[in-house]
Structure formats: C-alpha cells, structure tokens
Short mmCIF file of C-alpha atoms in Angstrom, two decimals:
data_model
loop_
_atom_site.label_atom_id
_atom_site.label_comp_id
_atom_site.label_asym_id
_atom_site.label_seq_id
_atom_site.Cartn_x
_atom_site.Cartn_y
_atom_site.Cartn_z
CA MET A 1 0.00 0.00 0.00
CA ARG A 2 1.13 3.52 -0.73
CA THR A 3 1.65 5.79 2.26
CA LEU A 4 -0.44 8.94 2.64
CA ALA A 5 2.66 10.99 1.93
CA ALA A 6 3.33 9.05 -1.25
CA THR A 7 -0.27 9.48 -2.36
CA ALA A 8 -0.07 13.22 -1.73
CA ALA A 9 3.19 13.36 -3.62
CA ALA A 10 1.60 11.50 -6.51
CA LEU A 11 -1.27 13.96 -6.67
CA THR A 12 0.94 17.02 -6.56
CA ALA A 13 3.63 15.64 -8.88
CA LEU A 14 1.34 14.76 -11.78
CA LEU A 15 2.59 17.76 -13.78
CA THR A 16 3.37 18.23 -17.44
CA VAL A 17 6.84 19.47 -18.32
CA LEU A 18 7.15 21.39 -21.55
CA ALA A 19 10.02 21.62 -24.01
CA GLY A 20 10.08 23.65 -27.21
CA THR A 21 7.17 25.70 -28.48
CA THR A 22 3.94 25.29 -26.56
CA GLY A 23 1.70 26.59 -29.32
CA THR A 24 -0.48 28.52 -26.85
CA ALA A 25 0.85 31.98 -27.61
CA ALA A 26 -0.55 33.78 -30.64
CA ALA A 27 1.95 33.75 -33.48
CA ALA A 28 2.71 37.01 -35.23
CA GLY A 29 3.04 37.63 -38.93
CA PRO A 30 1.05 37.53 -42.17
CA THR A 31 -1.34 34.66 -42.84
CA PRO A 32 -0.43 32.15 -45.58
CA LEU A 33 -2.79 31.45 -48.43
CA ALA A 34 -5.00 28.41 -48.00
CA PRO A 35 -3.94 25.26 -49.89
CA ALA A 36 -5.90 24.67 -53.09
CA ASP A 37 -7.10 21.75 -55.20
CA LEU A 38 -7.11 19.19 -52.39
CA THR A 39 -7.80 15.80 -53.93
CA GLY A 40 -7.27 12.16 -53.07
CA SER A 41 -6.64 8.83 -54.72
CA VAL A 42 -8.71 6.27 -52.82
CA ALA A 43 -7.59 2.66 -52.43
CA VAL A 44 -8.48 -0.40 -50.35
CA THR A 45 -6.82 0.64 -47.11
CA GLY A 46 -6.09 4.34 -47.44
CA ILE A 47 -6.43 7.66 -49.18
CA SER A 48 -3.43 9.42 -50.73
CA LEU A 49 -4.02 13.16 -50.41
CA SER A 50 -2.36 15.85 -52.51
CA TRP A 51 -2.83 19.58 -52.87
CA ARG A 52 -1.29 22.72 -54.32
CA GLN A 53 0.08 25.70 -52.43
CA PRO A 54 -0.79 28.88 -54.39
CA ALA A 55 1.99 31.31 -55.20
CA GLY A 56 2.09 34.47 -53.11
CA GLY A 57 1.78 35.29 -49.45
CA PRO A 58 4.38 34.42 -46.81
CA ALA A 59 6.61 31.39 -47.26
CA VAL A 60 5.03 28.14 -46.08
CA ALA A 61 7.06 25.79 -43.89
CA SER A 62 4.60 22.93 -43.35
CA PHE A 63 1.02 21.72 -43.65
CA ARG A 64 -1.53 20.22 -41.27
CA VAL A 65 -4.15 17.69 -42.32
CA TYR A 66 -7.39 17.83 -40.35
CA GLU A 67 -10.18 15.30 -39.91
CA GLY A 68 -13.15 16.16 -37.75
CA GLY A 69 -11.41 19.25 -36.34
CA ALA A 70 -8.34 17.29 -35.17
CA VAL A 71 -4.85 17.31 -36.71
CA VAL A 72 -4.21 13.81 -38.07
CA ARG A 73 -1.02 14.46 -40.04
CA ARG A 74 1.73 17.08 -40.23
CA THR A 75 3.95 17.24 -43.28
CA ALA A 76 6.47 19.52 -44.94
CA THR A 77 5.41 18.62 -48.46
CA THR A 78 2.20 18.79 -50.51
CA SER A 79 1.02 15.20 -50.12
CA ALA A 80 0.04 12.88 -47.31
CA PRO A 81 -0.63 9.14 -47.58
CA MET A 82 -3.36 8.38 -45.03
CA GLN A 83 -2.80 4.66 -44.56
CA TYR A 84 -4.53 1.79 -42.76
CA LEU A 85 -7.84 3.59 -42.42
CA GLY A 86 -9.95 0.44 -42.40
CA VAL A 87 -12.09 -0.87 -45.25
CA ASN A 88 -15.35 0.84 -46.17
CA THR A 89 -14.73 3.87 -43.95
CA THR A 90 -15.50 7.45 -44.97
CA HIS A 91 -13.11 10.30 -44.20
CA THR A 92 -13.34 14.05 -44.81
CA TYR A 93 -10.10 16.02 -44.76
CA THR A 94 -9.04 19.65 -44.97
CA VAL A 95 -5.48 21.05 -45.11
CA THR A 96 -3.95 24.25 -43.75
CA ALA A 97 -0.60 25.88 -44.51
CA VAL A 98 1.69 27.02 -41.70
CA SER A 99 4.32 29.76 -42.03
CA SER A 100 7.75 29.61 -40.42
CA ASN A 101 6.34 31.91 -37.70
CA GLY A 102 3.63 29.38 -36.90
CA VAL A 103 0.77 31.34 -38.48
CA GLU A 104 -1.85 28.98 -39.88
CA SER A 105 -3.88 29.62 -43.03
CA PRO A 106 -7.62 29.14 -43.43
CA PRO A 107 -8.51 25.55 -44.36
CA SER A 108 -8.69 24.26 -47.89
CA ALA A 109 -11.93 23.08 -49.42
CA PRO A 110 -12.69 19.60 -48.02
CA PHE A 111 -12.09 16.26 -49.70
CA THR A 112 -14.22 13.23 -48.81
CA GLY A 113 -13.34 9.66 -49.75
CA THR A 114 -14.49 6.17 -48.80
CA THR A 115 -12.07 3.26 -48.78
CA TRP A 116 -13.27 0.20 -50.68
CA THR A 117 -12.92 -3.56 -50.63
CA LEU A 118 -10.95 -5.62 -53.14
CA GLY A 119 -13.29 -7.16 -55.68
CA MET A 120 -15.41 -4.00 -55.66
CA ALA A 121 -13.08 -1.89 -57.79
CA PRO A 122 -14.83 0.91 -59.67
CA GLN A 123 -15.46 0.23 -63.32
CA CYS A 124 -14.57 2.21 -66.42
CA ASP A 125 -17.44 4.63 -65.87
CA GLU A 126 -16.11 5.85 -62.50
CA PRO A 127 -16.39 9.68 -62.77
CA ALA A 128 -13.36 11.96 -62.88
CA PRO A 129 -14.97 15.38 -62.29
CA LEU A 130 -13.44 17.93 -64.66
CA THR A 131 -13.22 21.73 -64.36
CA VAL A 132 -12.18 24.20 -67.09
CA PHE A 133 -10.84 27.59 -65.94
CA ASP A 134 -8.57 30.51 -66.86
CA VAL A 135 -9.84 30.53 -70.45
CA THR A 136 -8.25 33.12 -72.78
CA SER A 137 -8.39 33.62 -76.54
CA SER A 138 -5.56 31.11 -77.04
CA ALA A 139 -5.49 28.76 -74.04
CA LEU A 140 -7.42 27.05 -71.26
CA SER A 141 -6.67 25.15 -68.07
CA VAL A 142 -8.20 21.85 -67.02
CA ARG A 143 -8.13 20.10 -63.67
CA TRP A 144 -9.79 16.88 -62.53
CA SER A 145 -10.10 14.44 -59.64
CA VAL A 146 -8.67 10.94 -60.01
CA GLY A 147 -11.18 9.25 -57.69
CA ARG A 148 -11.03 5.53 -56.99
CA ALA A 149 -10.27 4.02 -60.37
CA SER A 150 -7.06 3.91 -62.41
CA PRO A 151 -5.27 7.28 -62.58
CA GLN A 152 -4.41 6.58 -66.24
CA LEU A 153 -6.55 9.25 -67.90
CA ALA A 154 -6.45 10.27 -71.57
CA LEU A 155 -7.38 13.86 -72.52
CA THR A 156 -8.91 15.08 -75.77
CA VAL A 157 -9.69 18.69 -76.70
CA ASN A 158 -12.01 19.03 -79.72
CA GLY A 159 -11.01 15.51 -80.69
CA ARG A 160 -7.26 16.18 -80.52
CA ASP A 161 -5.68 13.42 -78.45
CA TYR A 162 -3.20 14.61 -75.81
CA GLY A 163 -2.62 11.03 -74.69
CA ILE A 164 -2.31 9.92 -71.10
CA VAL A 165 -1.93 13.04 -68.99
CA PRO A 166 0.03 12.71 -65.74
CA GLY A 167 -1.12 14.43 -62.59
CA THR A 168 -4.48 16.13 -62.15
CA SER A 169 -4.26 19.27 -64.32
CA LEU A 170 -2.93 20.60 -67.63
CA ARG A 171 -2.66 23.86 -69.56
CA VAL A 172 -3.57 23.66 -73.28
CA GLY A 173 -2.38 26.46 -75.60
CA GLY A 174 -2.37 27.34 -79.28
CA LEU A 175 -6.17 27.47 -79.48
CA THR A 176 -8.27 29.43 -81.98
CA PRO A 177 -9.98 32.57 -80.64
CA ASP A 178 -13.77 32.71 -80.27
CA THR A 179 -14.16 28.97 -80.82
CA ALA A 180 -16.19 26.34 -78.97
CA TYR A 181 -14.12 23.54 -77.39
CA THR A 182 -15.15 20.18 -75.95
CA ILE A 183 -12.84 18.64 -73.33
CA ALA A 184 -13.13 14.95 -72.43
CA LEU A 185 -11.32 12.48 -70.16
CA ARG A 186 -11.41 8.70 -70.61
CA ARG A 187 -9.90 5.84 -68.66
CA ALA A 188 -6.86 4.86 -70.69
CA ASN A 189 -7.15 1.17 -69.79
CA CYS A 190 -10.82 0.91 -70.82
CA ASP A 191 -12.65 0.51 -74.13
CA PRO A 192 -12.22 3.81 -76.05
CA ARG A 193 -15.91 3.63 -76.94
CA THR A 194 -16.81 4.01 -73.26
CA ALA A 195 -18.43 7.36 -72.44
CA PRO A 196 -16.06 10.01 -71.06
CA VAL A 197 -15.61 10.01 -67.29
CA GLY A 198 -14.98 13.77 -67.36
CA TYR A 199 -16.62 16.17 -69.81
CA ALA A 200 -16.91 19.95 -70.25
CA THR A 201 -17.45 22.58 -72.93
CA THR A 202 -16.19 26.14 -73.14
CA ARG A 203 -15.52 28.91 -75.65
CA THR A 204 -12.28 30.82 -76.06
CA LEU A 205 -12.37 34.60 -75.90
CA PRO A 206 -12.12 36.79 -79.01
CA GLY A 207 -8.58 37.87 -79.88
CA ALA A 208 -5.57 37.13 -82.05
CA THR A 209 -4.02 33.75 -82.78
CA ASN A 210 -0.47 33.00 -81.64
CA ALA A 211 1.23 31.35 -84.61
CA THR A 212 4.58 30.67 -82.88
CA ALA A 213 5.65 27.02 -82.81
CA ALA A 214 5.56 25.19 -79.50
CA PRO A 215 8.85 25.14 -77.56
CA ARG A 216 10.59 21.76 -77.61
CA ASN A 217 13.22 19.79 -75.73
CA LEU A 218 12.37 21.14 -72.29
CA ALA A 219 15.06 19.96 -69.85
CA THR A 220 16.15 20.49 -66.27
CA THR A 221 19.41 22.20 -65.26
CA ALA A 222 19.38 21.80 -61.48
CA ARG A 223 17.14 20.62 -58.68
CA THR A 224 17.03 21.30 -54.95
CA ASP A 225 14.45 20.46 -52.32
CA ARG A 226 12.76 23.82 -53.01
CA SER A 227 13.46 24.70 -56.65
CA VAL A 228 13.85 23.39 -60.20
CA GLY A 229 15.88 24.95 -63.02
CA LEU A 230 14.53 24.59 -66.58
CA THR A 231 15.93 25.33 -70.03
CA TRP A 232 14.81 24.91 -73.66
CA PRO A 233 16.12 26.00 -77.08
CA ALA A 234 15.02 29.28 -78.64
CA PRO A 235 13.08 28.90 -81.94
CA SER A 236 15.40 27.82 -84.74
CA ASP A 237 13.21 29.31 -87.49
CA GLY A 238 13.76 32.90 -86.36
CA SER A 239 10.24 33.28 -84.93
CA TYR A 240 9.88 36.24 -82.61
CA VAL A 241 9.03 35.35 -79.02
CA HIS A 242 8.10 38.17 -76.71
CA GLN A 243 8.20 36.05 -73.54
CA TYR A 244 7.88 32.48 -72.34
CA ALA A 245 5.37 31.21 -69.79
CA VAL A 246 6.21 28.19 -67.62
CA TYR A 247 3.33 26.09 -66.31
CA ASP A 248 3.21 23.40 -63.65
CA GLY A 249 0.16 21.43 -64.71
CA ALA A 250 -2.55 24.06 -65.22
CA TYR A 251 -0.86 26.84 -63.26
CA ARG A 252 1.60 29.48 -64.44
CA VAL A 253 4.66 29.45 -62.18
CA ALA A 254 7.13 31.67 -64.07
CA THR A 255 7.41 34.16 -66.94
CA THR A 256 10.79 34.82 -68.53
CA TRP A 257 12.37 36.80 -71.38
CA THR A 258 14.96 34.10 -72.07
CA PRO A 259 14.62 30.36 -72.76
CA SER A 260 15.34 29.34 -69.17
CA ALA A 261 13.72 29.72 -65.76
CA THR A 262 14.12 28.73 -62.13
CA VAL A 263 10.89 27.75 -60.41
CA THR A 264 11.04 28.38 -56.66
CA GLY A 265 8.70 28.06 -53.70
CA LEU A 266 8.38 24.28 -54.12
CA PHE A 267 8.50 21.54 -51.50
CA HIS A 268 10.76 18.51 -51.17
CA GLY A 269 9.78 15.21 -52.74
CA THR A 270 7.03 16.71 -54.91
CA VAL A 271 6.34 15.74 -58.52
CA HIS A 272 5.89 18.57 -61.03
CA ARG A 273 4.70 18.47 -64.64
CA PHE A 274 6.14 21.43 -66.50
CA THR A 275 5.24 22.80 -69.92
CA VAL A 276 6.38 26.00 -71.65
CA ALA A 277 4.47 28.24 -74.08
CA ALA A 278 5.78 31.08 -76.23
CA LEU A 279 3.92 34.37 -75.73
CA ASP A 280 3.39 37.14 -78.25
CA VAL A 281 3.19 40.83 -77.33
CA ALA A 282 -0.51 40.51 -76.47
CA GLY A 283 0.17 37.54 -74.18
CA ASN A 284 -1.39 34.92 -76.45
CA GLU A 285 0.02 31.43 -75.90
CA SER A 286 1.47 29.08 -78.46
CA GLU A 287 0.95 25.37 -78.20
CA HIS A 288 2.75 24.05 -75.17
CA SER A 289 5.88 21.95 -75.09
CA PRO A 290 5.50 18.26 -74.25
CA VAL A 291 5.18 17.67 -70.51
CA LEU A 292 8.41 17.31 -68.53
CA SER A 293 7.71 15.39 -65.31
CA LEU A 294 10.28 15.56 -62.55
CA SER A 295 10.49 15.86 -58.79
CA THR A 296 12.31 18.08 -56.35
CA ALA A 297 15.06 16.59 -54.19
CA ALA A 298 13.56 13.95 -51.92
CA CYS A 299 15.16 15.10 -48.66
CA PRO A 300 14.77 18.51 -47.01
CA VAL A 301 18.04 20.38 -46.57
CA LEU A 302 16.89 21.70 -43.19
CA PRO A 303 14.55 19.08 -41.71
CA PRO A 304 12.50 20.17 -38.68
CA SER A 305 13.08 18.59 -35.30
CA PRO A 306 10.38 17.25 -32.97
CA SER A 307 8.91 20.06 -30.85
CA ARG A 308 6.17 20.75 -28.30
CA VAL A 309 7.55 17.84 -26.31
CA THR A 310 5.60 17.10 -23.14
CA ALA A 311 6.30 14.48 -20.47
CA THR A 312 3.97 13.39 -17.67
CA ALA A 313 4.98 11.30 -14.65
CA VAL A 314 2.08 8.83 -14.54
CA THR A 315 3.28 6.55 -11.72
CA ALA A 316 6.50 5.65 -9.95
CA SER A 317 7.33 3.39 -12.91
CA THR A 318 5.79 5.09 -15.93
CA LEU A 319 6.27 8.24 -18.01
CA ARG A 320 4.08 9.43 -20.87
CA LEU A 321 5.83 11.39 -23.65
CA ASP A 322 4.14 13.34 -26.48
CA TRP A 323 5.49 15.58 -29.25
CA THR A 324 4.80 16.96 -32.70
CA LEU A 325 6.88 17.01 -35.88
CA GLU A 326 6.01 19.34 -38.75
CA SER A 327 6.96 16.63 -41.23
CA THR A 328 6.15 13.01 -42.02
CA ALA A 329 8.33 10.51 -40.17
CA GLY A 330 8.41 6.76 -40.67
CA SER A 331 9.23 6.23 -36.99
CA TYR A 332 10.52 8.01 -33.89
CA THR A 333 13.26 7.07 -31.45
CA VAL A 334 13.11 8.24 -27.84
CA LEU A 335 16.52 8.77 -26.22
CA ASP A 336 17.12 8.79 -22.47
CA GLY A 337 20.48 10.47 -22.30
CA ASP A 338 22.27 8.83 -25.22
CA SER A 339 20.44 5.49 -24.96
CA ALA A 340 17.52 4.60 -27.19
CA VAL A 341 14.66 3.49 -24.93
CA ALA A 342 11.72 3.30 -27.37
CA THR A 343 10.98 3.26 -31.09
CA VAL A 344 7.42 4.04 -32.16
CA THR A 345 5.58 4.73 -35.42
CA ASP A 346 3.43 7.66 -34.23
CA PRO A 347 4.10 10.72 -32.04
CA GLY A 348 3.74 9.59 -28.43
CA ALA A 349 5.40 6.94 -26.28
CA VAL A 350 4.96 5.36 -22.86
CA LEU A 351 8.13 4.45 -20.93
CA THR A 352 7.56 1.78 -18.28
CA GLY A 353 9.60 -0.27 -15.83
CA LEU A 354 11.43 2.84 -14.54
CA ALA A 355 12.86 3.33 -11.06
CA PRO A 356 10.87 5.51 -8.60
CA ALA A 357 11.85 9.15 -8.20
CA SER A 358 14.40 8.77 -10.98
CA PRO A 359 15.28 11.68 -13.34
CA HIS A 360 15.30 11.14 -17.10
CA SER A 361 16.71 13.42 -19.81
CA LEU A 362 14.57 12.68 -22.84
CA ARG A 363 14.96 13.63 -26.51
CA VAL A 364 13.12 12.53 -29.64
CA VAL A 365 14.55 11.91 -33.12
CA GLY A 366 12.39 11.41 -36.21
CA SER A 367 13.30 8.99 -38.98
CA LEU A 368 12.47 10.48 -42.39
CA PRO A 369 11.95 7.73 -45.00
CA GLY A 370 14.96 7.54 -47.29
CA CYS A 371 16.57 10.62 -45.72
CA PRO A 372 18.83 11.44 -42.77
CA ASP A 373 17.17 11.58 -39.36
CA THR A 374 15.86 14.84 -38.01
CA PRO A 375 17.84 16.76 -35.42
CA ALA A 376 16.93 15.68 -31.90
CA SER A 377 14.45 17.70 -29.91
CA ALA A 378 15.67 19.85 -27.04
CA PRO A 379 16.37 17.69 -23.95
CA LEU A 380 13.54 17.43 -21.45
CA THR A 381 14.11 16.35 -17.85
CA VAL A 382 11.28 14.64 -16.01
CA THR A 383 11.26 12.59 -12.79
CA THR A 384 9.10 9.58 -12.02
CA LEU A 385 6.90 9.71 -8.93
CA PRO A 386 8.16 8.33 -5.60
CA GLY A 387 7.01 4.85 -4.64
CA PRO A 388 8.06 1.24 -4.07
CA THR A 389 11.15 -0.01 -5.86
CA ASP A 390 9.94 -3.49 -6.83
CA ARG A 391 9.11 -3.99 -10.51
CA PRO A 392 7.65 -7.00 -12.32
CA VAL A 393 9.67 -8.58 -15.08
CA ALA A 394 8.55 -8.04 -18.66
CA PRO A 395 5.91 -10.54 -19.80
CA LEU A 396 7.13 -13.64 -21.60
CA GLY A 397 5.70 -15.29 -24.68
CA PHE A 398 3.76 -12.29 -25.98
CA ARG A 399 2.47 -13.23 -29.43
CA VAL A 400 -0.33 -12.72 -31.90
CA ALA A 401 -2.10 -15.69 -33.45
CA GLN A 402 -3.42 -15.53 -37.00
CA PRO A 403 -6.11 -12.81 -37.11
CA THR A 404 -9.42 -14.02 -38.52
CA VAL A 405 -12.05 -12.23 -40.59
CA VAL A 406 -15.42 -12.34 -38.83
CA ASN A 407 -17.61 -10.39 -41.28
CA THR A 408 -17.31 -8.13 -44.31
CA TYR A 409 -15.36 -5.41 -42.53
CA ASP A 410 -14.13 -6.68 -39.12
CA ALA A 411 -11.45 -9.04 -37.87
CA ASP A 412 -10.49 -10.64 -34.55
CA VAL A 413 -6.89 -10.37 -33.32
CA PRO A 414 -5.97 -13.04 -30.70
CA LEU A 415 -3.12 -12.01 -28.37
CA SER A 416 -1.60 -14.25 -25.69
CA TRP A 417 1.27 -14.38 -23.22
CA THR A 418 2.67 -16.47 -20.34
CA PRO A 419 1.10 -15.28 -17.04
CA LEU A 420 2.68 -15.11 -13.58
CA PRO A 421 0.73 -15.26 -10.28
CA GLY A 422 -0.41 -11.96 -8.74
CA LEU A 423 0.08 -9.85 -11.84
CA ALA A 424 -2.25 -8.15 -14.31
CA TYR A 425 -1.26 -7.29 -17.85
CA ARG A 426 -1.64 -3.93 -19.57
CA LEU A 427 -1.91 -3.81 -23.35
CA TYR A 428 -0.82 -0.75 -25.34
CA ASP A 429 -1.54 0.13 -28.95
CA GLY A 430 1.20 2.66 -29.63
CA ALA A 431 0.93 5.04 -26.67
CA THR A 432 -2.77 4.26 -26.03
CA VAL A 433 -3.88 1.88 -23.28
CA VAL A 434 -6.17 -0.76 -24.80
CA GLY A 435 -6.96 -2.34 -21.44
CA THR A 436 -5.63 -4.16 -18.38
CA TYR A 437 -6.36 -7.88 -18.22
CA PRO A 438 -5.96 -10.83 -15.83
CA GLY A 439 -5.12 -14.23 -17.24
CA ASN A 440 -3.07 -14.95 -20.32
CA ALA A 441 -5.01 -13.86 -23.41
CA VAL A 442 -7.37 -11.36 -25.02
CA THR A 443 -9.04 -11.23 -28.44
CA LEU A 444 -9.60 -7.77 -29.91
CA ARG A 445 -12.31 -6.96 -32.48
CA THR A 446 -10.87 -4.48 -34.99
CA ARG A 447 -11.70 -3.04 -38.39
CA GLY A 448 -10.08 -4.78 -41.33
CA ALA A 449 -7.13 -3.08 -43.05
CA GLU A 450 -5.95 -1.25 -39.92
CA ARG A 451 -2.41 -1.20 -38.54
CA HIS A 452 -1.72 -1.72 -34.85
CA GLN A 453 1.49 -1.84 -32.83
CA TYR A 454 0.90 -3.74 -29.59
CA ARG A 455 3.11 -3.90 -26.49
CA LEU A 456 2.39 -5.61 -23.18
CA THR A 457 3.50 -4.77 -19.64
CA ALA A 458 3.02 -6.61 -16.35
CA VAL A 459 1.37 -4.62 -13.51
CA ASN A 460 1.76 -5.45 -9.80
CA ALA A 461 -0.59 -4.69 -6.89
CA ASN A 462 0.97 -1.22 -6.43
CA GLY A 463 0.16 -0.29 -10.05
CA ASP A 464 3.81 -0.28 -11.08
CA GLU A 465 4.64 -1.60 -14.53
CA SER A 466 7.38 -3.77 -15.94
CA PRO A 467 9.39 -2.83 -19.00
CA PRO A 468 7.35 -3.51 -22.17
CA THR A 469 7.65 -6.46 -24.49
CA ALA A 470 9.01 -5.97 -27.97
CA PRO A 471 6.30 -4.54 -30.23
CA VAL A 472 4.04 -6.81 -32.25
CA ASP A 473 2.90 -5.22 -35.53
CA VAL A 474 -0.46 -6.29 -36.91
CA ILE A 475 -2.24 -5.33 -40.13
CA THR A 476 -5.72 -6.73 -39.77
CA PRO A 477 -7.15 -8.80 -42.64
CA PHE A 478 -10.40 -8.10 -44.45
CA LEU A 479 -12.87 -9.95 -46.60
CA VAL A 480 -12.17 -9.98 -50.33
CA ALA A 481 -15.52 -9.45 -52.01
CA PRO A 482 -16.46 -11.67 -54.99
#
C-alpha cells in the first residue's frame, strides 16, 4: 500500500513538463494562403491526399491535415498518404498551410473519400470530375479528380488526343480565338468507346491567334528540395518570341524573357509536370511543349526537429511522452540520455519499468523515410513519482495468433502471453492503453485493413509496470468481395 505521503506526492507531482514551443501563444506575422485543389486517390486501405500551395503570401514551412477538427497528419510537403484507415470507412479532410512563424492559413476546401474492398473496384465509368478555368483567346486550363479508379486518364480537346496526362491538371495552348471547345477524359485502360468520365465545354475569348511554334526539348538544369531549373532552345526558325510562360500542370509558375527559368517556392519530394508556351506581345500562348515530369530533391536540406515535447509522470514506474513534428516521419526514437529506450511509429510513447523518483533526460529523433534523421528535440528532464522499488519482469511469450475475418469489414486479433501469479497485464496500442487484463489472453475486435502496434507490460498490486515487451505489428485482414 502507498503511504499517505506518497499518495499526496503522486497527486501534486502529476505535472506536465514542456520543451520547445507550446503553441499557446498567438503567433505574429502575415497569414499564408489556403492550400488549393485538395484531392485524393482512394484505395483499399487508405487515401493518398495531394494539394497545391498557391503562389504568393508568406513562405510556407509545413502543412496540417485535419479530420473532424483534429490534426491527423503534419507534413512539410504537398502530399500525405493516409494509410490503414480500415475498409469501407468514410473520411473528410481539410489542409492548412503554416508559415515559419507558426501562423496557420484558413482551411482548404474539403475532400471526402471512402475506402473500398478488393473485388469491388470501380469500373470504367467511375467519374473523374473535370473543371475548365482561366480561359483566354488562345489557351485554357483543365483540372480533374482521379477518384477511386485507375489514374491513367487520356485527354482530348475538340477531338485532338493529348494522350495519357500525368497528374491532375494541364494547360492547353495554341487554341483558336472565339471557338467552342469540348474537353473529355477517358480511362486509358478501358474501351475507347466508353463514355467520357470527365466532360466539359467552353468557348475561347475573341482575340488574335499565336502562330509561334511550341517550344521543344524542355530539360532540367538543377534541382534542390525547393526549386527546379529549366531550359529549352530558342526557336530555330527565327520566330519572334516576346516572352515564355512556364506552367506546372494548369498553373503558371514563371514568366521569362529568355529560354530558361528557375521555379522556386516548391517543396521537397514533390512531382511537377512542366510545360512552356511562347507568348506574343498581347500575351497569347502558343501550343505548349511536351510535358516534362520531374520531382524536387527527396530530402529537405533543413529538416524540422520534434517540438512541443511534453512528459507526464504517470506513476513511480511510468512516463508518458508526447510531441509533434512538422513533417512526415516513418518512426521516432526516444533517447534517455544517449540510450535509445523506445521506437514508435506515431508521435507519443509510454516508458515503463522505470525506477521511482528517478530523473530522465529525454529527446526525440524522427526517422524520415529515405533521408537522414531529423535533429533531436531539445532535452527534457522529467522525474518519475516516488514509490516502491519493486518492478515486475517483462511478460514472456507475448504473441499474436493468426487474425481471422469475422464479417465483411471486421477481424479478430488473438493475443496471448505467459502469465505469472499476482500480476495483471496492460496492453498498449502505440501510446494508447487498450486495457488491463488478468489471465493470459485477449481477443480484440478491430476493423479490417488497420495497422496496430501492440506492447504488453506486467502490472503489480501497487500499479507499477514492468518494462514492455518488444512490439508486435499487426495489419488486420479483411474480406475480399467476390
């Protein structure tokens, strides 16, 4: 039994220690523009989100993905794979941009998607909603949503075949003024006689025709994590070009007097689809060059470090640690001094089996997929609560049996371990307590196509925990529909 003094100490010592930015103070500075064109490619177990950050406004350092008013992902690039969402689940997301001063933009327009089950793949008539905008006398822009079916989409404009168009937007130039145009998208892997999955009509404005030939041989000169250099030959037939316009998909990103440009304000690991048009004095566009698809450097030169680190002394044996990272990490390592004491896949960790009233200097390092690790967070010192010194040993034999599908969308996950007398067993999924159990087994009902990382600790009569078992990773199965 705990003494009265120990109980009082526990009540008064349950404090949160902060390291880094708390996020409670109002940030100063101009507000970034809201992200635009949020769309998603929906698959069996997840939704891959992507968006565009408009040019202008203060520089953007990172983005936050929201679902139901809560931040569910932070990233320093313009895409976010939302994985292991569970089959047949509906999700609505918005995205905000965050400046280097911490000022957050208004949210983007929402995107809603529903994951689907294998065997129920959309057919060739799955819609790809199409929008035509920024129409001039000589050009128009088109954007579309990929949806759930194959992203291989073929574009035609007044019957002219532009072939399979990468990405989700394109600028088309060299059009005839004051002319009606029909724009259609078809699934490239389906019967060409199938009705278009995206369709629109528009009319170009009155004006002059640009007779300059389309630029050719667009190439890259240099790439960083934030910029791309482009070059192309000047016309060899002596045609006069007033200026050149560089487009990334449907959006103009640079205008230049010479046949080269450097496009800045990009984000690491992002794919861009550049075309170039020659402009006459009136600004009319020639036909565009063929698309040049390339990506910025995969790794950020200055990766962020974990921040807003908080630690709570839960008991005499347990600490709870939370943090944020304004980027996408594959995993996180928690250091106590220079020793790694936990590796987790999501922000947040529980450290158990610690000595009572013991100080710990904690730091967090993020692992960026395919890139060097982030710098470590600032060190944070936290002390466990006072209490008894005895600790159970870590459970033995912790294992998961083969999960079984129980209906169209759910699965059972059987977990078991070797019990010892007088102990209970606490199950964690990441940093979340699933439950505390007597005996030697539990079966969890979960949604199919979810990912879980389970750890088990032993708990004695004082409530003190053992060190955890090694993690057991589970991706729950799901029913394959006929």
